[in-house]
Short mmCIF file of C-alpha atoms and ligand atoms in Angstrom, two decimals:
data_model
loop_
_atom_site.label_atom_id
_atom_site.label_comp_id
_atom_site.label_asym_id
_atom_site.label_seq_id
_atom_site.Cartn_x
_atom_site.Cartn_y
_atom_site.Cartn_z
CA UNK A 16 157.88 52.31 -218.26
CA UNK A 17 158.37 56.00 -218.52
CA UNK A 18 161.33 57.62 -216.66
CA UNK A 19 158.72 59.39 -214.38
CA UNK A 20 157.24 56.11 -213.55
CA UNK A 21 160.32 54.69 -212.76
CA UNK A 22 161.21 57.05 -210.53
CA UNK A 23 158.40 56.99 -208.73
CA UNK A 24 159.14 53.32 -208.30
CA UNK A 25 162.77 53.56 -207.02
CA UNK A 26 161.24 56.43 -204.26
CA UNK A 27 158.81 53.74 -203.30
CA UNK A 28 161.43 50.89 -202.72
CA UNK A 29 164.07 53.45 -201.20
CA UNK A 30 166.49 53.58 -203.91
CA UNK A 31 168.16 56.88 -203.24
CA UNK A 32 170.90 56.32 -205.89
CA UNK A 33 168.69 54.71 -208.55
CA UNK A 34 165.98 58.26 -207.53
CA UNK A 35 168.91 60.97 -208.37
CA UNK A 36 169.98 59.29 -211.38
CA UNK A 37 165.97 58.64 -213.00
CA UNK A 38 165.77 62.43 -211.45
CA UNK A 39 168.53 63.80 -213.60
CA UNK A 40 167.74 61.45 -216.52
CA UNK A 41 164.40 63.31 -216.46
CA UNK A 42 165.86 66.68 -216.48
CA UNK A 43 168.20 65.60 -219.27
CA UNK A 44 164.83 64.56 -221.44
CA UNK A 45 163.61 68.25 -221.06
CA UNK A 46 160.79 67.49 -218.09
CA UNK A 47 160.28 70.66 -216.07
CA UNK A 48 161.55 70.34 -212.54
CA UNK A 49 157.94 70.67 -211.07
CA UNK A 50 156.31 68.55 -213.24
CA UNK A 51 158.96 66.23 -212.24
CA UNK A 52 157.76 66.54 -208.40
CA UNK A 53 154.07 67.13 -208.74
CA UNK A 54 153.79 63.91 -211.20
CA UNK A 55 156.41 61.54 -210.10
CA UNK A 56 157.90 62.40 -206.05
CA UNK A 57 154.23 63.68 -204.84
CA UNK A 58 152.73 60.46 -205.73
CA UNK A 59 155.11 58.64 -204.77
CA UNK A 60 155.50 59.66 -201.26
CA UNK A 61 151.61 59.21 -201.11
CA UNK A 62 151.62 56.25 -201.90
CA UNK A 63 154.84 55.39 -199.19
CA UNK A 64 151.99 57.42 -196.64
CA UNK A 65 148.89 55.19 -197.61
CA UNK A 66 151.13 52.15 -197.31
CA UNK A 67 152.16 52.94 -193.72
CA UNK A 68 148.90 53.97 -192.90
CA UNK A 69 147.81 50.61 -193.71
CA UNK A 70 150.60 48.71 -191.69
CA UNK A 71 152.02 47.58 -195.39
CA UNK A 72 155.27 48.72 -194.63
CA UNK A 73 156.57 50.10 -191.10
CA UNK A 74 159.47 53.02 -190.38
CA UNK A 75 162.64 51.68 -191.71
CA UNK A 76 161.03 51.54 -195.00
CA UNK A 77 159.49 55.25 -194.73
CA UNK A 78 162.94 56.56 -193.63
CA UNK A 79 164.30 54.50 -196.78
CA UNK A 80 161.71 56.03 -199.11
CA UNK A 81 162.50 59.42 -197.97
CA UNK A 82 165.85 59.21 -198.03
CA UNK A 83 165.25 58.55 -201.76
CA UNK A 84 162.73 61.65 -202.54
CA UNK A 85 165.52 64.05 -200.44
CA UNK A 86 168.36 62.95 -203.15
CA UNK A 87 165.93 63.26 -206.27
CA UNK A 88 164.80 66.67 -204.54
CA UNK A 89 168.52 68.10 -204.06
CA UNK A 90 169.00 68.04 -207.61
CA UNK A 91 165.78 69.11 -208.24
CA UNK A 92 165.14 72.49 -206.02
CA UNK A 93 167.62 74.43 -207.38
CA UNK A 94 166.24 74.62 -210.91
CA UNK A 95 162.73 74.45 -208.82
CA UNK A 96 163.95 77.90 -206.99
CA UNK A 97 165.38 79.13 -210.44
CA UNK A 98 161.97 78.56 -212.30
CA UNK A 99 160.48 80.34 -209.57
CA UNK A 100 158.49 77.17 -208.22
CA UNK A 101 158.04 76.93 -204.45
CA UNK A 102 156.08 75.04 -202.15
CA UNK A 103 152.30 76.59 -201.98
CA UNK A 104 151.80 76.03 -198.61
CA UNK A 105 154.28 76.04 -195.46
CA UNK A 106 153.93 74.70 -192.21
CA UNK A 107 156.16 74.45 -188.99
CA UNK A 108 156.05 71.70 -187.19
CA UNK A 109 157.32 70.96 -183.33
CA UNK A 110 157.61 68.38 -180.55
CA UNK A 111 156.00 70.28 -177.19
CA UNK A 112 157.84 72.12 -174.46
CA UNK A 113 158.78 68.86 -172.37
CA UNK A 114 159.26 66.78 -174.40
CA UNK A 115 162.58 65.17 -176.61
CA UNK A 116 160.99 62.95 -178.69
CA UNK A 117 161.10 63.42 -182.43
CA UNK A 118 160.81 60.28 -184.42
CA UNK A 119 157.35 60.48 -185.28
CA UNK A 120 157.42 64.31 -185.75
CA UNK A 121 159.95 63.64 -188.15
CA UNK A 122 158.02 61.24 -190.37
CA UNK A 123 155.26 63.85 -189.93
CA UNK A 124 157.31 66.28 -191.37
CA UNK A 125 159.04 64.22 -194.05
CA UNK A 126 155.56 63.34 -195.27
CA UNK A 127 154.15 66.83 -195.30
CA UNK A 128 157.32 68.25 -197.50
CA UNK A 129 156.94 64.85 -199.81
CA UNK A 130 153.11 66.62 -200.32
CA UNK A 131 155.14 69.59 -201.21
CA UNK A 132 154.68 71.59 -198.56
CA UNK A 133 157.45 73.95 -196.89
CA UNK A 134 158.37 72.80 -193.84
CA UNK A 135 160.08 74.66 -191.00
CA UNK A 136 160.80 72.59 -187.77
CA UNK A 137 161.09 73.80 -184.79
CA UNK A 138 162.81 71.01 -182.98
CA UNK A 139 161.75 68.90 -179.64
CA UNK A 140 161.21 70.84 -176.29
CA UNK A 141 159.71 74.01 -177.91
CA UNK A 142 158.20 76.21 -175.70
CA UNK A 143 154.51 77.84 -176.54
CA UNK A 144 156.18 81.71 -177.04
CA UNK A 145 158.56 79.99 -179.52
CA UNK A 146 155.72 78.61 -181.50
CA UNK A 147 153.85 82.27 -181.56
CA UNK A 148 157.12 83.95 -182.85
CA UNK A 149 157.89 81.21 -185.26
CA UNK A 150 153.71 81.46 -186.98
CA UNK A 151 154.73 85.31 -186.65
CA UNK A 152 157.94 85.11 -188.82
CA UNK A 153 157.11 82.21 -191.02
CA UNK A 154 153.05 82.91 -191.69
CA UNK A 155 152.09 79.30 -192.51
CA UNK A 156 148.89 78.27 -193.22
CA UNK A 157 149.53 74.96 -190.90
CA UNK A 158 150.93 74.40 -187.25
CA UNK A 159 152.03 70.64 -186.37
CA UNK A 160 152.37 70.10 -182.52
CA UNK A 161 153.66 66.30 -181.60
CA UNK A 162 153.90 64.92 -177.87
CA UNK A 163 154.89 61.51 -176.96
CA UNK A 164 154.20 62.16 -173.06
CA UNK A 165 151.24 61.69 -171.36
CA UNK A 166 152.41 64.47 -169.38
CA UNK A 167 153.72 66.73 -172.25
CA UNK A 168 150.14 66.65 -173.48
CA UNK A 169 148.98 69.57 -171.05
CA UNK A 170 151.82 71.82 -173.48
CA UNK A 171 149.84 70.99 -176.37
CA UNK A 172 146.70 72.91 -174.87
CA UNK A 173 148.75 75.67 -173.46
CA UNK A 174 150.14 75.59 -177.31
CA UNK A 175 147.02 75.64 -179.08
CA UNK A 176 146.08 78.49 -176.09
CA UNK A 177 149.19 80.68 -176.81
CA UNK A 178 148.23 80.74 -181.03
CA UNK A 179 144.74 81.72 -180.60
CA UNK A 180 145.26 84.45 -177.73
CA UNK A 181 148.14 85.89 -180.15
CA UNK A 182 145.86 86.74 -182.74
CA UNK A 183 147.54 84.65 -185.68
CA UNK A 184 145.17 84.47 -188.67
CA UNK A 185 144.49 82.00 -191.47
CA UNK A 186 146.69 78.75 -189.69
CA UNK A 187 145.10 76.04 -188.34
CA UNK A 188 146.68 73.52 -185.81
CA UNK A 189 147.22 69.84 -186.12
CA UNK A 190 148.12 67.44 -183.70
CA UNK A 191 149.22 63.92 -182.54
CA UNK A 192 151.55 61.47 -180.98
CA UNK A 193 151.03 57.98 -179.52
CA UNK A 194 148.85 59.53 -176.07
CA UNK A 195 146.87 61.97 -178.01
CA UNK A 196 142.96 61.38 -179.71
CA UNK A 197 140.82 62.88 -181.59
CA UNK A 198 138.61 63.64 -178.59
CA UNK A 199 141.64 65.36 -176.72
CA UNK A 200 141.98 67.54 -179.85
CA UNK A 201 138.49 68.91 -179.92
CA UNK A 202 138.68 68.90 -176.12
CA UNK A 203 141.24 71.60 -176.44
CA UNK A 204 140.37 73.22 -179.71
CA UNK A 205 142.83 72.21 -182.17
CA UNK A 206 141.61 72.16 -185.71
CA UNK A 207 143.03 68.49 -186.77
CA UNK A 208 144.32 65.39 -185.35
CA UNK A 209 145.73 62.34 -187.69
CA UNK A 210 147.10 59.31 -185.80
CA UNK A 211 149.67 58.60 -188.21
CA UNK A 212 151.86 60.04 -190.47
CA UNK A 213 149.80 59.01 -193.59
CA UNK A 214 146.90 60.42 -192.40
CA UNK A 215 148.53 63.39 -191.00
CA UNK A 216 149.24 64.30 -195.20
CA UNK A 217 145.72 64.01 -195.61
CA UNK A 218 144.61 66.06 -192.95
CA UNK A 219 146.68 68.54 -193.58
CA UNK A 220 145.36 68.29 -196.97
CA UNK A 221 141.95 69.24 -196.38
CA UNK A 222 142.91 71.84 -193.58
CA UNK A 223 144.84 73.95 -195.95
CA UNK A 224 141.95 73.40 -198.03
CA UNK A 225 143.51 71.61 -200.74
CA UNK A 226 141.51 68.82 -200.32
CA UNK A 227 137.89 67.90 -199.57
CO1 B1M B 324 160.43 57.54 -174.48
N1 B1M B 324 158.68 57.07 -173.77
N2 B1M B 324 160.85 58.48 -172.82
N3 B1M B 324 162.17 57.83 -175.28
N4 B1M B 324 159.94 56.35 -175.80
C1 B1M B 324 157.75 56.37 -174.65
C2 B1M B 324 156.87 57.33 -175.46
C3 B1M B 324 156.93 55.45 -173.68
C4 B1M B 324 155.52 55.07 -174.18
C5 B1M B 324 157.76 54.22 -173.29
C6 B1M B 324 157.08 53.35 -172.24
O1 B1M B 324 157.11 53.64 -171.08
N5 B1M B 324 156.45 52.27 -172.66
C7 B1M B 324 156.90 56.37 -172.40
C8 B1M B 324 155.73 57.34 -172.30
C9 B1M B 324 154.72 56.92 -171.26
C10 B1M B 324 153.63 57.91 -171.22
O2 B1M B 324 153.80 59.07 -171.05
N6 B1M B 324 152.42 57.38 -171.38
C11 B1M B 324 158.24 57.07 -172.53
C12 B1M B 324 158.93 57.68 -171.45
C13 B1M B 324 158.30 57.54 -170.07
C14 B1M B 324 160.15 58.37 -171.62
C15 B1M B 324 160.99 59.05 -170.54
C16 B1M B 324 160.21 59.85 -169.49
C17 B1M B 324 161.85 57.95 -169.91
C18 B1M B 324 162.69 58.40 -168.73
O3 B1M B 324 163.61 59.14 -168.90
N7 B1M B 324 162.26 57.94 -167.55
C19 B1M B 324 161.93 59.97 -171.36
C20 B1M B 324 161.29 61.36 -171.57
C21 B1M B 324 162.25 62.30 -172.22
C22 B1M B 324 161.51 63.56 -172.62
O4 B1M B 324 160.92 63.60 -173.68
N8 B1M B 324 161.55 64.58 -171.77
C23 B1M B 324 161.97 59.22 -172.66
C24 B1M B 324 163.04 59.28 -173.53
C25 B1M B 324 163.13 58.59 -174.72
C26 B1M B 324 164.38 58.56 -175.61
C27 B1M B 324 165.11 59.91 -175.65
C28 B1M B 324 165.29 57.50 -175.05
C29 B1M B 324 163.79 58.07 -176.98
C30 B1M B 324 163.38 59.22 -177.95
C31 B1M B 324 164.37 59.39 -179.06
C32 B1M B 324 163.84 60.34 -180.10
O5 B1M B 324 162.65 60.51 -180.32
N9 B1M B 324 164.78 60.97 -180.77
C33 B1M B 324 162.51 57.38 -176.53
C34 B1M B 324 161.79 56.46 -177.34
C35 B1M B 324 162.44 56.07 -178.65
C36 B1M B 324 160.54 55.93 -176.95
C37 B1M B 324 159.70 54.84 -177.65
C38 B1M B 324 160.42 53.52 -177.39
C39 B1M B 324 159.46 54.99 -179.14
C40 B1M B 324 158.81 56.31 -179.56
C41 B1M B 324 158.86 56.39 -181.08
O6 B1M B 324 159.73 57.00 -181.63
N10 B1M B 324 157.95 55.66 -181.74
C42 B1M B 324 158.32 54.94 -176.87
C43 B1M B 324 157.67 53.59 -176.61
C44 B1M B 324 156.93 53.08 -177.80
O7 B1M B 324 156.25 53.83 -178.48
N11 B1M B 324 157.04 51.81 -178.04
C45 B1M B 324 158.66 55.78 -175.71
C46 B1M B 324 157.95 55.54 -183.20
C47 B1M B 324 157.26 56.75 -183.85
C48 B1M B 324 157.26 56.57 -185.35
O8 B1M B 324 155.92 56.75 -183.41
O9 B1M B 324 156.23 58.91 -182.15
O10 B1M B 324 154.05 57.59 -181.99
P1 B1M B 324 155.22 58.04 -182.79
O11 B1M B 324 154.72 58.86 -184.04
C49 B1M B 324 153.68 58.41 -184.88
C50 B1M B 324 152.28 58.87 -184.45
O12 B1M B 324 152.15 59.08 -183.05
C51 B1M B 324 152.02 60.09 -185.27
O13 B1M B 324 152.73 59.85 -186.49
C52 B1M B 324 153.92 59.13 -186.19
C53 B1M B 324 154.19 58.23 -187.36
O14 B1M B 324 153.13 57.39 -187.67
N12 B1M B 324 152.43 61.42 -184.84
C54 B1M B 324 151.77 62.52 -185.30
C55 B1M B 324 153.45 61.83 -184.06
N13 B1M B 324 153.48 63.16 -184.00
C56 B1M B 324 152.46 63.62 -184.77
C57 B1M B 324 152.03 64.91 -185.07
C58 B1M B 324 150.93 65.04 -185.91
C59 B1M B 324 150.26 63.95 -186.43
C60 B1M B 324 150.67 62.67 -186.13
O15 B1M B 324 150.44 66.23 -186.27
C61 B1M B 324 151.20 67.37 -186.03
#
């Protein structure tokens, strides 16, 4: 098995020590740093997404995983940053005014940055103005809003209400939590919903318009 493979592997079973080691032994055989990402921790963490997705494997083991890809990327973005390599995309993500909880945002947010995207997050409890100042200083092609309250899900719609009457261009707005659905999405004009974190990579994905 090739080094890359192999650390692909050790991201996948949440081997964090094993993942900085194969990550430096790959440096150390001359692999550029991005190659190193885009063939080896992308897929990886993809795979960690479609597993969940599919009830495979449940959060402990996601958390594990990404544990794994954030050692392998400390050693890896500084020579990333060096070569000039950064993240094509960036996105901010957010739990709505109201409402404190974060787990799921978090995987959400693990999974977009193990797709390689830049990922600012804003927190839990984030009010709609802070979202409009944050798309205004940050310009990212994606918004993530989360809400684990049936009734923080009215702060999603005033959310989605705030971007569009503030004129932001060229970002489109995903979201989800346990109470929302697809239908409440259209219902209040958001671009994308994905249930779960998995799918939320894919989404995301296709709304950037990296994917079909
Ligand atoms: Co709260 N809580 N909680 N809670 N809590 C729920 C959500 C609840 C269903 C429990 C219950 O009554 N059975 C209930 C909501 C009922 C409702 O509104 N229908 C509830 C309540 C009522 C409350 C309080 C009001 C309780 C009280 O104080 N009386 C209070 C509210 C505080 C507030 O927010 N203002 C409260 C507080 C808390 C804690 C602080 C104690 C803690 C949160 C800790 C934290 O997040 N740091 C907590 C927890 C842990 C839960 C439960 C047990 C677990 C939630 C969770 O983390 N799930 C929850 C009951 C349950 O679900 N069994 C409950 C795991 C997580 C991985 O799943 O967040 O759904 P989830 O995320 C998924 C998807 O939804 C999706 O991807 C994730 C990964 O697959 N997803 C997105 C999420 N965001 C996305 C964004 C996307 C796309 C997908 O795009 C942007």
């Amino acid at each position: 098995m090739t080094t890359l493979e192999l650390l692909s592997q050790s991201v996948g079973a949440g081997k964090a020590k094993d993942a900085k080691a194969l990550a430096q032994r790959a440096l150390d055989e001359g692999l550029p740093p991005g190659d190193i990402v885009d063939r080896s921790l992308v897929p990886a963490m993809a795979a960690v997404g479609e597993r969940f997705k599919n009830n495979e494997i449940f959060v402990p083991e996601m958390l594990v995983a990404a544990r794994a890809m954030k050692e392998a990327m400390a050693l890896l973005e500084p020579r990333l940053i060096a070569a000039g390599i950064t993240p094509k995309y960036t996105a901010l993500i957010g739990t709505v005014q109201g409402d404190l909880h974060d787990i799921g945002k978090n995987l959400v947010a693990i999974m977009w940055k193990g797709a390689n995207f830049k990922v600012v997050d804003l927190g839990t409890n984030v009010p709609p103005a802070k979202f409009v100042a944050a798309i205004q200083e940050h310009r990212p092609q994606l918004v993530g809003l989360s809400a684990l309250l049936t009734t923080t899900m009215p702060a999603i719609a005033e959310t989605v209400k705030a971007i569009r009457a503030s004129g932001a261009t060229g970002v489109k707005v995903m979201v989800g939590g346990a109470p929302v659905t697809q239908q409440y999405a259209d219902e209040i004009g958001a671009d994308g919903y994905a249930a779960d974190a998995g799918s939320a990579v894919d989404r995301a994905l296709v709304l950037v318009g990296a994917a079909a």
